[in-house]
Amino acid sequence: MSVSKLSSVLATSYENFPKGRFITLVVLRTTHSETIFRTEGSGEPMCSEFVQAGLEGENQKIIIQRLVMTKRKQVAPERRYGREHLRAHELLYTNPKDGSLCSLNTNAPCEMCADCFLYGFAAGGGGAQKSRIWTEDAFSILPASDVVGDRTINAIYENGTMRDEKGNPSTALNTSEYIKPGVHFLDVVTLKDVTADELRYIIGNILFTSRYGAVSSRVGRMENQILGVFGSITELPSSLELVQATYDVLDKPLEHPLNINQLITASKQVIANWKNKRGVSVQLSEEELANLLTDIETNWSEAERDNFLKRLTQSYEPFRQVATEKKKAKGKGKNTLVEVES
């Protein structure tokens, strides 16, 4: 089993203190529909940055504008996907302050579920847990000018025209940018001090999340593929370095739509050189990666999902008990003080 090959960089159980164990996932994200990545607001342009096209030769001197899939646009949907299943299996806990069920963006984390232990939380005036999933911006291979289009949006009345029954024109007319289908983003995700079940949970969230960005109920369909898995004692090259190195390897000229098989071959050629750099101790082979993904799909299957999620949740039980005991002890101290003063 491929999980066992990663044993040297996997924690046997959750621990409060880091021990320098890193697992790096190389992820290819491909849009399968129109997609929108931008900051909130009206008329905001797509998220993009001007960067070097490549790392070698003339490509170092060429500056292009690449689309950016920000780290929040990656983590938020994947985190929500995992929480859906925790909720379905009744594995979210209530907040000790007000008794509300654990939820995102409400300043009311339960501090006890698998999501809180993995993705972190910050409770106002309370505890905090640093995320052990380190993400960064993912960049497109091709320039933004090649993969962004404009779409005119209008809302017609029930009579099928842009004018109501009184002849007044509709004001719902706007032009919006969108990312075309078939656009590829390369991404590096770093996991810190995770257990085998935590690894299965995180990769499952990445593989099974299929909607990203704004208006995700209508657009934003995306497929994620794991191209490589590494174990090391430090972080590996960044997403931007990976994109630039892959750009160097690809045959020119490049145009949209980019052949995905050529891109995968070029990306794997680049990451094959990572094995002997920056403290890498483990690199899964193609067969081992396939076996790992099969293992993850098995644990996430309908037959095994309940046992898997409950096993993952149970692994944090000793740390929940410690937290509970501290609160009880604190409460007893207050009661004793009141009795003495009275």
Tab-separated table of C-alpha atoms in Angstrom, residues 3-269:
chain	number	residue	atom	x	y	z
A	3	VAL	CA	0.427	5.060	2.253
A	4	SER	CA	2.993	2.892	4.024
A	5	LYS	CA	5.785	4.219	1.774
A	6	LEU	CA	5.025	7.676	3.176
A	7	SER	CA	5.293	6.437	6.778
A	8	SER	CA	8.552	8.341	7.395
A	9	VAL	CA	6.762	11.657	6.764
A	10	LEU	CA	3.377	10.727	8.253
A	11	ALA	CA	2.442	11.271	11.887
A	12	THR	CA	1.188	8.176	13.702
A	13	SER	CA	-1.348	10.337	15.532
A	14	TYR	CA	-2.254	13.989	15.837
A	15	GLU	CA	0.265	16.022	17.826
A	16	ASN	CA	0.157	19.581	19.141
A	17	PHE	CA	3.762	20.328	18.222
A	18	PRO	CA	5.225	20.217	14.678
A	19	LYS	CA	8.040	17.791	13.849
A	20	GLY	CA	9.142	18.884	10.383
A	21	ARG	CA	7.284	16.312	8.269
A	22	PHE	CA	6.151	17.609	4.882
A	23	ILE	CA	4.060	15.969	2.167
A	24	THR	CA	3.779	17.852	-1.121
A	25	LEU	CA	0.963	17.335	-3.625
A	26	VAL	CA	1.352	18.521	-7.217
A	27	VAL	CA	-2.145	19.313	-8.495
A	28	LEU	CA	-3.335	20.084	-12.012
A	29	ARG	CA	-6.611	22.033	-12.048
A	30	THR	CA	-8.478	22.248	-15.372
A	31	THR	CA	-11.605	24.307	-16.046
A	32	HIS	CA	-14.443	22.368	-17.686
A	33	SER	CA	-16.794	25.319	-18.027
A	34	GLU	CA	-16.716	29.084	-17.906
A	35	THR	CA	-15.117	30.068	-14.588
A	36	ILE	CA	-14.728	33.334	-12.680
A	37	PHE	CA	-11.873	34.031	-10.254
A	38	ARG	CA	-11.880	37.609	-9.002
A	39	THR	CA	-12.233	39.664	-5.850
A	40	GLU	CA	-15.736	40.480	-4.716
A	41	GLY	CA	-17.316	43.532	-6.250
A	42	SER	CA	-18.950	44.852	-9.377
A	43	GLY	CA	-16.920	44.917	-12.548
A	44	GLU	CA	-13.711	43.646	-10.979
A	45	PRO	CA	-11.237	42.117	-13.462
A	46	MET	CA	-9.977	38.536	-13.218
A	47	CYS	CA	-7.260	37.868	-10.638
A	48	SER	CA	-3.917	38.019	-12.474
A	49	GLU	CA	-0.243	38.877	-11.985
A	50	PHE	CA	2.622	39.906	-14.253
A	51	VAL	CA	5.443	37.339	-13.895
A	52	GLN	CA	8.351	35.875	-15.853
A	53	ALA	CA	7.200	33.439	-18.517
A	54	GLY	CA	9.870	30.884	-17.622
A	55	LEU	CA	13.070	30.271	-15.686
A	56	GLU	CA	15.593	29.670	-18.454
A	57	GLY	CA	16.973	31.404	-21.530
A	58	GLU	CA	14.845	33.972	-23.294
A	59	ASN	CA	11.805	32.950	-21.260
A	60	GLN	CA	13.390	34.696	-18.249
A	61	LYS	CA	13.229	38.011	-20.087
A	62	ILE	CA	9.611	37.658	-21.233
A	63	ILE	CA	7.014	39.091	-18.840
A	64	ILE	CA	3.447	37.821	-19.238
A	65	GLN	CA	0.214	38.298	-17.348
A	66	ARG	CA	-0.946	34.992	-15.888
A	67	LEU	CA	-4.332	34.224	-14.360
A	68	VAL	CA	-4.286	33.470	-10.635
A	69	MET	CA	-6.443	31.025	-8.720
A	70	THR	CA	-5.913	32.419	-5.242
A	71	LYS	CA	-5.349	30.153	-2.257
A	72	ARG	CA	-8.710	31.063	-0.738
A	73	LYS	CA	-10.497	30.136	-3.978
A	74	GLN	CA	-8.913	26.679	-3.664
A	75	VAL	CA	-9.293	25.902	0.030
A	76	ALA	CA	-12.783	27.272	0.712
A	77	PRO	CA	-14.721	24.945	-1.670
A	78	GLU	CA	-12.594	21.937	-0.686
A	79	ARG	CA	-13.108	22.631	2.987
A	80	ARG	CA	-16.865	22.985	2.484
A	81	TYR	CA	-16.935	19.668	0.615
A	82	GLY	CA	-15.378	17.825	3.543
A	83	ARG	CA	-17.676	19.562	6.018
A	84	GLU	CA	-20.715	18.426	4.021
A	85	HIS	CA	-19.822	14.827	4.783
A	86	LEU	CA	-18.887	15.531	8.391
A	87	ARG	CA	-22.310	17.130	8.787
A	88	ALA	CA	-24.064	14.236	7.021
A	89	HIS	CA	-22.419	11.748	9.404
A	90	GLU	CA	-23.089	13.979	12.447
A	91	LEU	CA	-19.393	14.573	13.108
A	92	LEU	CA	-19.521	18.336	13.596
A	93	TYR	CA	-19.579	19.504	17.217
A	94	THR	CA	-21.303	22.391	18.958
A	95	ASN	CA	-19.471	25.538	19.955
A	96	PRO	CA	-18.859	25.497	23.746
A	97	LYS	CA	-19.650	29.211	24.062
A	98	ASP	CA	-23.180	29.403	22.667
A	99	GLY	CA	-24.058	25.814	21.742
A	100	SER	CA	-24.307	26.520	17.999
A	101	LEU	CA	-23.159	23.902	15.492
A	102	CYS	CA	-19.653	24.410	14.082
A	103	SER	CA	-19.773	26.665	11.033
A	104	LEU	CA	-17.436	28.694	8.856
A	105	ASN	CA	-17.128	32.493	8.856
A	106	THR	CA	-19.263	32.939	11.987
A	107	ASN	CA	-16.538	33.143	14.630
A	108	ALA	CA	-18.054	30.027	16.171
A	109	PRO	CA	-15.800	27.022	15.461
A	110	CYS	CA	-16.374	23.928	17.565
A	111	GLU	CA	-12.571	23.443	17.906
A	112	MET	CA	-13.159	19.679	18.017
A	113	CYS	CA	-14.073	18.387	14.530
A	114	ALA	CA	-11.685	17.060	11.861
A	115	ASP	CA	-12.072	20.267	9.847
A	116	CYS	CA	-10.993	22.451	12.782
A	117	PHE	CA	-7.996	20.228	13.579
A	118	LEU	CA	-6.815	20.174	9.947
A	119	TYR	CA	-7.735	23.499	8.348
A	120	GLY	CA	-7.437	25.498	11.536
A	121	PHE	CA	-9.597	28.078	13.277
A	122	ALA	CA	-9.333	31.322	15.176
A	123	ALA	CA	-11.983	31.958	17.804
A	124	GLY	CA	-12.311	35.553	18.957
A	125	GLY	CA	-11.114	35.699	22.542
A	126	GLY	CA	-10.630	31.927	22.563
A	127	GLY	CA	-8.263	29.313	21.206
A	128	ALA	CA	-6.643	28.981	17.801
A	129	GLN	CA	-5.354	26.187	15.579
A	130	LYS	CA	-2.968	26.864	12.705
A	131	SER	CA	-3.878	25.188	9.420
A	132	ARG	CA	-1.727	22.225	8.440
A	133	ILE	CA	-2.708	22.548	4.767
A	134	TRP	CA	-0.389	25.144	3.258
A	135	THR	CA	-1.603	26.554	-0.031
A	136	GLU	CA	-0.461	29.260	-2.404
A	137	ASP	CA	-1.726	30.935	-5.544
A	138	ALA	CA	-2.016	28.670	-8.588
A	139	PHE	CA	-1.016	30.164	-11.945
A	140	SER	CA	-2.213	29.495	-15.478
A	141	ILE	CA	0.248	28.143	-18.028
A	142	LEU	CA	-0.916	30.447	-20.810
A	143	PRO	CA	-1.174	34.256	-20.657
A	144	ALA	CA	-4.436	35.764	-19.449
A	145	SER	CA	-5.009	37.390	-22.851
A	146	ASP	CA	-5.245	33.926	-24.448
A	147	VAL	CA	-7.678	32.334	-21.991
A	148	VAL	CA	-10.047	35.123	-20.893
A	149	GLY	CA	-13.185	36.048	-22.817
A	150	ASP	CA	-16.022	38.569	-22.464
A	151	ARG	CA	-19.658	37.655	-22.028
A	152	THR	CA	-22.617	40.020	-22.303
A	153	ILE	CA	-25.172	39.303	-19.601
A	154	ASN	CA	-28.786	40.370	-19.918
A	155	ALA	CA	-32.074	39.542	-18.216
A	156	ILE	CA	-35.136	39.589	-20.462
A	157	TYR	CA	-38.712	39.984	-19.289
A	158	GLU	CA	-41.328	37.247	-19.506
A	159	ASN	CA	-42.459	38.557	-22.866
A	160	GLY	CA	-39.071	37.528	-24.249
A	161	THR	CA	-37.764	41.055	-24.860
A	162	MET	CA	-35.604	43.605	-23.050
A	163	ARG	CA	-38.638	45.874	-22.514
A	164	ASP	CA	-41.440	45.447	-19.993
A	165	GLU	CA	-45.173	45.767	-20.718
A	166	LYS	CA	-44.903	49.537	-20.361
A	167	GLY	CA	-42.084	49.757	-22.887
A	168	ASN	CA	-39.363	50.547	-20.336
A	169	PRO	CA	-35.955	49.045	-21.247
A	170	SER	CA	-34.291	46.563	-18.901
A	171	THR	CA	-31.292	47.848	-16.974
A	172	ALA	CA	-29.957	44.313	-16.449
A	173	LEU	CA	-27.316	44.529	-19.162
A	174	ASN	CA	-23.659	44.005	-18.366
A	175	THR	CA	-20.401	42.696	-19.800
A	176	SER	CA	-18.338	40.315	-17.668
A	177	GLU	CA	-14.993	38.578	-18.073
A	178	TYR	CA	-14.776	34.799	-17.753
A	179	ILE	CA	-12.074	32.127	-17.942
A	180	LYS	CA	-12.564	29.809	-20.899
A	181	PRO	CA	-13.063	26.038	-20.554
A	182	GLY	CA	-9.854	24.020	-20.898
A	183	VAL	CA	-7.591	26.397	-18.962
A	184	HIS	CA	-4.922	24.706	-16.829
A	185	PHE	CA	-3.602	25.821	-13.434
A	186	LEU	CA	-0.650	24.099	-11.771
A	187	ASP	CA	-0.619	24.087	-7.987
A	188	VAL	CA	1.604	22.923	-5.133
A	189	VAL	CA	-0.154	21.979	-1.864
A	190	THR	CA	1.967	21.288	1.231
A	191	LEU	CA	0.708	19.180	4.134
A	192	LYS	CA	2.418	19.473	7.515
A	193	ASP	CA	2.566	16.659	10.083
A	194	VAL	CA	-0.565	14.823	8.895
A	195	THR	CA	-1.628	11.247	9.645
A	196	ALA	CA	-2.566	8.637	7.030
A	197	ASP	CA	-6.307	9.248	7.496
A	198	GLU	CA	-5.799	13.008	7.407
A	199	LEU	CA	-3.949	12.563	4.101
A	200	ARG	CA	-6.880	10.544	2.740
A	201	TYR	CA	-9.337	13.207	3.894
A	202	ILE	CA	-7.391	16.122	2.349
A	203	ILE	CA	-6.735	14.443	-1.011
A	204	GLY	CA	-10.363	13.302	-1.136
A	205	ASN	CA	-11.509	16.897	-0.679
A	206	ILE	CA	-9.251	17.985	-3.550
A	207	LEU	CA	-10.241	15.195	-5.938
A	208	PHE	CA	-13.989	15.316	-5.336
A	209	THR	CA	-14.561	19.090	-5.255
A	210	SER	CA	-15.831	20.121	-8.671
A	211	ARG	CA	-17.060	23.749	-8.411
A	212	TYR	CA	-14.880	26.794	-7.818
A	213	GLY	CA	-15.074	30.563	-8.051
A	214	ALA	CA	-18.000	32.963	-8.307
A	215	VAL	CA	-21.510	31.935	-9.442
A	216	SER	CA	-20.482	28.306	-8.904
A	217	SER	CA	-24.088	27.097	-9.192
A	218	ARG	CA	-23.987	27.997	-12.907
A	219	VAL	CA	-20.305	28.042	-13.882
A	220	GLY	CA	-16.987	27.095	-12.299
A	221	ARG	CA	-16.788	23.386	-13.115
A	222	MET	CA	-13.231	22.148	-12.594
A	223	GLU	CA	-11.391	18.829	-12.502
A	224	ASN	CA	-8.413	18.219	-10.210
A	225	GLN	CA	-5.687	15.649	-10.837
A	226	ILE	CA	-2.809	14.640	-8.574
A	227	LEU	CA	0.363	14.472	-10.684
A	228	GLY	CA	2.871	13.754	-7.927
A	229	VAL	CA	3.293	13.103	-4.187
A	230	PHE	CA	6.542	13.807	-2.315
A	231	GLY	CA	7.742	13.452	1.262
A	232	SER	CA	10.435	15.785	2.561
A	233	ILE	CA	11.781	17.771	5.494
A	234	THR	CA	10.953	21.144	3.944
A	235	GLU	CA	8.765	22.792	1.338
A	236	LEU	CA	9.396	22.072	-2.341
A	237	PRO	CA	9.407	24.599	-5.238
A	238	SER	CA	6.443	26.950	-5.379
A	239	SER	CA	3.482	26.843	-7.740
A	240	LEU	CA	4.966	29.713	-9.730
A	241	GLU	CA	8.331	27.934	-10.098
A	242	LEU	CA	6.504	24.800	-11.263
A	243	VAL	CA	4.498	26.728	-13.871
A	244	GLN	CA	7.554	28.565	-15.165
A	245	ALA	CA	9.669	25.396	-15.385
A	246	THR	CA	6.836	23.582	-17.193
A	247	TYR	CA	6.498	26.504	-19.617
A	248	ASP	CA	10.220	26.138	-20.429
A	249	VAL	CA	9.774	22.456	-21.301
A	250	LEU	CA	6.660	22.782	-23.494
A	251	ASP	CA	7.097	23.026	-27.266
A	252	LYS	CA	6.427	26.503	-28.613
A	253	PRO	CA	4.356	28.208	-29.842
A	254	LEU	CA	1.632	27.627	-27.270
A	255	GLU	CA	-2.020	28.373	-27.861
A	256	HIS	CA	-5.367	27.696	-26.253
A	257	PRO	CA	-6.669	25.014	-25.899
A	258	LEU	CA	-3.438	23.466	-24.662
A	259	ASN	CA	-3.162	19.691	-25.090
A	260	ILE	CA	-3.556	18.274	-21.581
A	261	ASN	CA	-1.500	15.128	-22.249
A	262	GLN	CA	1.469	17.209	-23.411
A	263	LEU	CA	1.088	19.401	-20.331
A	264	ILE	CA	0.999	16.420	-17.958
A	265	THR	CA	4.088	14.918	-19.609
A	266	ALA	CA	5.969	18.222	-19.321
A	267	SER	CA	4.925	18.725	-15.680
A	268	LYS	CA	6.011	15.223	-14.692
A	269	GLN	CA	9.319	15.795	-16.452
